[in-house]
């Protein structure tokens, strides 16, 4: 009895899972930045950062390589829309401004090989359209800018 129900229910369950996955992808407005050396530097950082937006929350998922080992540093969206000219990358891009700069808590942390993989969330009024085209900047442990990628 039980096994016959289970056999009949399984295809339905599989269909429901597929539908859920597809709708989640459709809802998740995601921007991606391919990270390279910050303009004017010979930094070795590479990798990518995926940024998604949902209900005022901005989720940043990073996978970076070529960082100093066992270290941490900043990872922020900046005002500028270029990674070709260091003078135009600007400072942190954030709103609202009332609670201060939430990017101060945005950080990567690396393993013994200099790889960094992780994620963090910031509360922000800025969504997909606001952030599209902006520079994602990676800072070294000393705060110096080492990596940059445009959110596309
Ligand atoms: Cu920054």
PDB file of C-alpha atoms and ligand atoms in Angstrom:
ATOM      1  CA  UNK A   1       0.000   0.000   0.000  1.00  0.00           C
ATOM      2  CA  UNK A   2       2.586   2.565   1.090  1.00  0.00           C
ATOM      3  CA  UNK A   3       5.001   1.693  -1.685  1.00  0.00           C
ATOM      4  CA  UNK A   4       2.346   2.120  -4.366  1.00  0.00           C
ATOM      5  CA  UNK A   5       1.569   5.628  -3.072  1.00  0.00           C
ATOM      6  CA  UNK A   6       5.239   6.471  -2.957  1.00  0.00           C
ATOM      7  CA  UNK A   7       5.721   5.386  -6.565  1.00  0.00           C
ATOM      8  CA  UNK A   8       2.803   7.495  -7.747  1.00  0.00           C
ATOM      9  CA  UNK A   9       3.867  10.555  -5.739  1.00  0.00           C
ATOM     10  CA  UNK A  10       7.475  10.602  -6.839  1.00  0.00           C
ATOM     11  CA  UNK A  11       6.988  12.011 -10.357  1.00  0.00           C
ATOM     12  CA  UNK A  12       4.752  14.744  -8.914  1.00  0.00           C
ATOM     13  CA  UNK A  13       7.364  15.637  -6.338  1.00  0.00           C
ATOM     14  CA  UNK A  14      10.052  15.790  -9.012  1.00  0.00           C
ATOM     15  CA  UNK A  15       7.890  18.127 -11.107  1.00  0.00           C
ATOM     16  CA  UNK A  16       7.295  20.419  -8.122  1.00  0.00           C
ATOM     17  CA  UNK A  17      11.037  20.654  -7.435  1.00  0.00           C
ATOM     18  CA  UNK A  18      11.787  21.617 -11.034  1.00  0.00           C
ATOM     19  CA  UNK A  19       9.122  24.339 -11.001  1.00  0.00           C
ATOM     20  CA  UNK A  20      10.493  25.734  -7.741  1.00  0.00           C
ATOM     21  CA  UNK A  21      14.031  25.865  -9.129  1.00  0.00           C
ATOM     22  CA  UNK A  22      13.004  27.625 -12.333  1.00  0.00           C
ATOM     23  CA  UNK A  23      10.932  30.288 -10.536  1.00  0.00           C
ATOM     24  CA  UNK A  24      13.757  30.940  -8.060  1.00  0.00           C
ATOM     25  CA  UNK A  25      16.118  31.597 -10.963  1.00  0.00           C
ATOM     26  CA  UNK A  26      13.611  33.913 -12.611  1.00  0.00           C
ATOM     27  CA  UNK A  27      13.183  35.942  -9.406  1.00  0.00           C
ATOM     28  CA  UNK A  28      16.840  36.175  -8.536  1.00  0.00           C
ATOM     29  CA  UNK A  29      18.090  39.285 -10.291  1.00  0.00           C
ATOM     30  CA  UNK A  30      21.786  38.633 -10.261  1.00  0.00           C
ATOM     31  CA  UNK A  31      24.797  40.636 -11.329  1.00  0.00           C
ATOM     32  CA  UNK A  32      28.244  39.133 -11.853  1.00  0.00           C
ATOM     33  CA  UNK A  33      31.666  40.748 -11.701  1.00  0.00           C
ATOM     34  CA  UNK A  34      34.751  39.087 -13.158  1.00  0.00           C
ATOM     35  CA  UNK A  35      37.614  40.273 -10.981  1.00  0.00           C
ATOM     36  CA  UNK A  36      41.013  41.368 -12.280  1.00  0.00           C
ATOM     37  CA  UNK A  37      43.815  43.606 -11.072  1.00  0.00           C
ATOM     38  CA  UNK A  38      42.781  47.067  -9.875  1.00  0.00           C
ATOM     39  CA  UNK A  39      43.708  49.667 -12.504  1.00  0.00           C
ATOM     40  CA  UNK A  40      47.314  50.798 -12.192  1.00  0.00           C
ATOM     41  CA  UNK A  41      48.336  47.795 -10.077  1.00  0.00           C
ATOM     42  CA  UNK A  42      49.933  44.451 -10.825  1.00  0.00           C
ATOM     43  CA  UNK A  43      47.814  42.661  -8.216  1.00  0.00           C
ATOM     44  CA  UNK A  44      47.288  38.938  -8.784  1.00  0.00           C
ATOM     45  CA  UNK A  45      43.692  38.629  -7.604  1.00  0.00           C
ATOM     46  CA  UNK A  46      41.262  36.890  -9.975  1.00  0.00           C
ATOM     47  CA  UNK A  47      37.880  35.245  -9.625  1.00  0.00           C
ATOM     48  CA  UNK A  48      34.286  36.360  -9.508  1.00  0.00           C
ATOM     49  CA  UNK A  49      31.659  37.924  -7.296  1.00  0.00           C
ATOM     50  CA  UNK A  50      27.937  37.233  -7.795  1.00  0.00           C
ATOM     51  CA  UNK A  51      25.501  39.741  -6.343  1.00  0.00           C
ATOM     52  CA  UNK A  52      21.768  39.103  -5.927  1.00  0.00           C
ATOM     53  CA  UNK A  53      18.976  41.284  -4.586  1.00  0.00           C
ATOM     54  CA  UNK A  54      15.887  40.351  -2.647  1.00  0.00           C
ATOM     55  CA  UNK A  55      13.598  42.360  -0.345  1.00  0.00           C
ATOM     56  CA  UNK A  56      16.182  44.998   0.517  1.00  0.00           C
ATOM     57  CA  UNK A  57      18.911  42.450   1.076  1.00  0.00           C
ATOM     58  CA  UNK A  58      21.980  42.295  -1.123  1.00  0.00           C
ATOM     59  CA  UNK A  59      23.756  38.939  -1.103  1.00  0.00           C
ATOM     60  CA  UNK A  60      27.379  38.871  -2.262  1.00  0.00           C
ATOM     61  CA  UNK A  61      28.964  35.517  -3.097  1.00  0.00           C
ATOM     62  CA  UNK A  62      32.676  35.588  -3.802  1.00  0.00           C
ATOM     63  CA  UNK A  63      35.206  33.114  -5.124  1.00  0.00           C
ATOM     64  CA  UNK A  64      38.598  34.758  -5.389  1.00  0.00           C
ATOM     65  CA  UNK A  65      42.128  33.510  -5.989  1.00  0.00           C
ATOM     66  CA  UNK A  66      45.593  35.032  -5.824  1.00  0.00           C
ATOM     67  CA  UNK A  67      45.015  36.792  -2.521  1.00  0.00           C
ATOM     68  CA  UNK A  68      47.450  36.985   0.391  1.00  0.00           C
ATOM     69  CA  UNK A  69      47.046  33.707   2.347  1.00  0.00           C
ATOM     70  CA  UNK A  70      45.132  33.577   5.628  1.00  0.00           C
ATOM     71  CA  UNK A  71      44.081  37.190   5.426  1.00  0.00           C
ATOM     72  CA  UNK A  72      41.014  39.321   5.020  1.00  0.00           C
ATOM     73  CA  UNK A  73      40.148  42.562   3.320  1.00  0.00           C
ATOM     74  CA  UNK A  74      37.308  44.662   2.004  1.00  0.00           C
ATOM     75  CA  UNK A  75      34.860  43.712  -0.722  1.00  0.00           C
ATOM     76  CA  UNK A  76      32.520  46.533  -1.742  1.00  0.00           C
ATOM     77  CA  UNK A  77      30.452  48.006  -4.538  1.00  0.00           C
ATOM     78  CA  UNK A  78      31.843  51.421  -5.429  1.00  0.00           C
ATOM     79  CA  UNK A  79      30.344  54.555  -6.989  1.00  0.00           C
ATOM     80  CA  UNK A  80      32.342  54.398 -10.213  1.00  0.00           C
ATOM     81  CA  UNK A  81      31.485  52.470 -13.354  1.00  0.00           C
ATOM     82  CA  UNK A  82      34.954  51.705 -14.657  1.00  0.00           C
ATOM     83  CA  UNK A  83      37.851  49.385 -13.874  1.00  0.00           C
ATOM     84  CA  UNK A  84      40.084  51.089 -16.448  1.00  0.00           C
ATOM     85  CA  UNK A  85      40.746  54.371 -14.673  1.00  0.00           C
ATOM     86  CA  UNK A  86      41.600  54.344 -10.953  1.00  0.00           C
ATOM     87  CA  UNK A  87      40.698  58.020 -10.614  1.00  0.00           C
ATOM     88  CA  UNK A  88      37.065  57.271 -11.559  1.00  0.00           C
ATOM     89  CA  UNK A  89      36.286  54.242  -9.360  1.00  0.00           C
ATOM     90  CA  UNK A  90      35.309  56.468  -6.426  1.00  0.00           C
ATOM     91  CA  UNK A  91      34.205  55.544  -2.932  1.00  0.00           C
ATOM     92  CA  UNK A  92      31.594  53.199  -1.515  1.00  0.00           C
ATOM     93  CA  UNK A  93      28.157  53.129  -3.162  1.00  0.00           C
ATOM     94  CA  UNK A  94      25.439  52.830  -0.538  1.00  0.00           C
ATOM     95  CA  UNK A  95      21.930  53.850   0.424  1.00  0.00           C
ATOM     96  CA  UNK A  96      20.354  54.641   2.807  1.00  0.00           C
ATOM     97  CA  UNK A  97      23.044  56.854   4.271  1.00  0.00           C
ATOM     98  CA  UNK A  98      21.270  57.408   7.615  1.00  0.00           C
ATOM     99  CA  UNK A  99      22.667  54.258   9.264  1.00  0.00           C
ATOM    100  CA  UNK A 100      26.173  54.862   7.916  1.00  0.00           C
ATOM    101  CA  UNK A 101      28.299  52.945   5.457  1.00  0.00           C
ATOM    102  CA  UNK A 102      27.336  49.273   5.560  1.00  0.00           C
ATOM    103  CA  UNK A 103      30.271  48.349   3.317  1.00  0.00           C
ATOM    104  CA  UNK A 104      32.593  48.744   6.293  1.00  0.00           C
ATOM    105  CA  UNK A 105      31.569  45.220   7.290  1.00  0.00           C
ATOM    106  CA  UNK A 106      32.002  43.730   3.784  1.00  0.00           C
ATOM    107  CA  UNK A 107      35.001  41.415   3.756  1.00  0.00           C
ATOM    108  CA  UNK A 108      36.578  38.364   2.120  1.00  0.00           C
ATOM    109  CA  UNK A 109      38.773  35.954   4.052  1.00  0.00           C
ATOM    110  CA  UNK A 110      41.320  33.673   2.448  1.00  0.00           C
ATOM    111  CA  UNK A 111      42.729  30.210   3.174  1.00  0.00           C
ATOM    112  CA  UNK A 112      46.356  29.071   3.249  1.00  0.00           C
ATOM    113  CA  UNK A 113      46.472  29.009  -0.582  1.00  0.00           C
ATOM    114  CA  UNK A 114      45.204  32.557  -0.972  1.00  0.00           C
ATOM    115  CA  UNK A 115      41.782  31.405  -2.146  1.00  0.00           C
ATOM    116  CA  UNK A 116      38.679  32.986  -0.697  1.00  0.00           C
ATOM    117  CA  UNK A 117      35.190  31.563  -1.015  1.00  0.00           C
ATOM    118  CA  UNK A 118      32.203  32.763   0.956  1.00  0.00           C
ATOM    119  CA  UNK A 119      29.255  35.100   1.127  1.00  0.00           C
ATOM    120  CA  UNK A 120      27.724  37.888   3.160  1.00  0.00           C
ATOM    121  CA  UNK A 121      24.598  40.016   3.105  1.00  0.00           C
ATOM    122  CA  UNK A 122      24.129  43.760   3.475  1.00  0.00           C
ATOM    123  CA  UNK A 123      20.829  45.603   3.961  1.00  0.00           C
ATOM    124  CA  UNK A 124      20.494  48.085   1.129  1.00  0.00           C
ATOM    125  CA  UNK A 125      17.930  50.169  -0.721  1.00  0.00           C
ATOM    126  CA  UNK A 126      19.911  49.737  -3.908  1.00  0.00           C
ATOM    127  CA  UNK A 127      18.757  46.978  -6.240  1.00  0.00           C
ATOM    128  CA  UNK A 128      19.695  45.321  -9.497  1.00  0.00           C
ATOM    129  CA  UNK A 129      19.198  48.375 -11.740  1.00  0.00           C
ATOM    130  CA  UNK A 130      21.027  50.721  -9.361  1.00  0.00           C
ATOM    131  CA  UNK A 131      24.073  48.493  -9.053  1.00  0.00           C
ATOM    132  CA  UNK A 132      24.344  47.369 -12.673  1.00  0.00           C
ATOM    133  CA  UNK A 133      27.537  48.700 -14.256  1.00  0.00           C
ATOM    134  CA  UNK A 134      29.166  49.637 -10.948  1.00  0.00           C
ATOM    135  CA  UNK A 135      32.666  48.578  -9.951  1.00  0.00           C
ATOM    136  CA  UNK A 136      33.098  45.796  -7.418  1.00  0.00           C
ATOM    137  CA  UNK A 137      36.347  46.513  -5.593  1.00  0.00           C
ATOM    138  CA  UNK A 138      38.572  44.105  -3.667  1.00  0.00           C
ATOM    139  CA  UNK A 139      40.863  45.598  -1.011  1.00  0.00           C
ATOM    140  CA  UNK A 140      44.016  44.035   0.406  1.00  0.00           C
ATOM    141  CA  UNK A 141      44.552  43.457   4.147  1.00  0.00           C
ATOM    142  CA  UNK A 142      46.075  46.958   4.380  1.00  0.00           C
ATOM    143  CA  UNK A 143      43.066  48.560   2.684  1.00  0.00           C
ATOM    144  CA  UNK A 144      44.814  49.170  -0.643  1.00  0.00           C
ATOM    145  CA  UNK A 145      42.683  48.501  -3.710  1.00  0.00           C
ATOM    146  CA  UNK A 146      43.868  45.319  -5.445  1.00  0.00           C
ATOM    147  CA  UNK A 147      40.945  43.988  -7.487  1.00  0.00           C
ATOM    148  CA  UNK A 148      38.148  45.346  -9.635  1.00  0.00           C
ATOM    149  CA  UNK A 149      35.303  44.027 -11.770  1.00  0.00           C
ATOM    150  CA  UNK A 150      32.232  45.600 -13.355  1.00  0.00           C
ATOM    151  CA  UNK A 151      28.840  44.235 -12.269  1.00  0.00           C
ATOM    152  CA  UNK A 152      27.069  42.950 -15.393  1.00  0.00           C
TER     153      UNK A 152
HETATM  154 CU1  LIG B   1      35.929  49.440  -1.301  1.00  0.00          CU
END
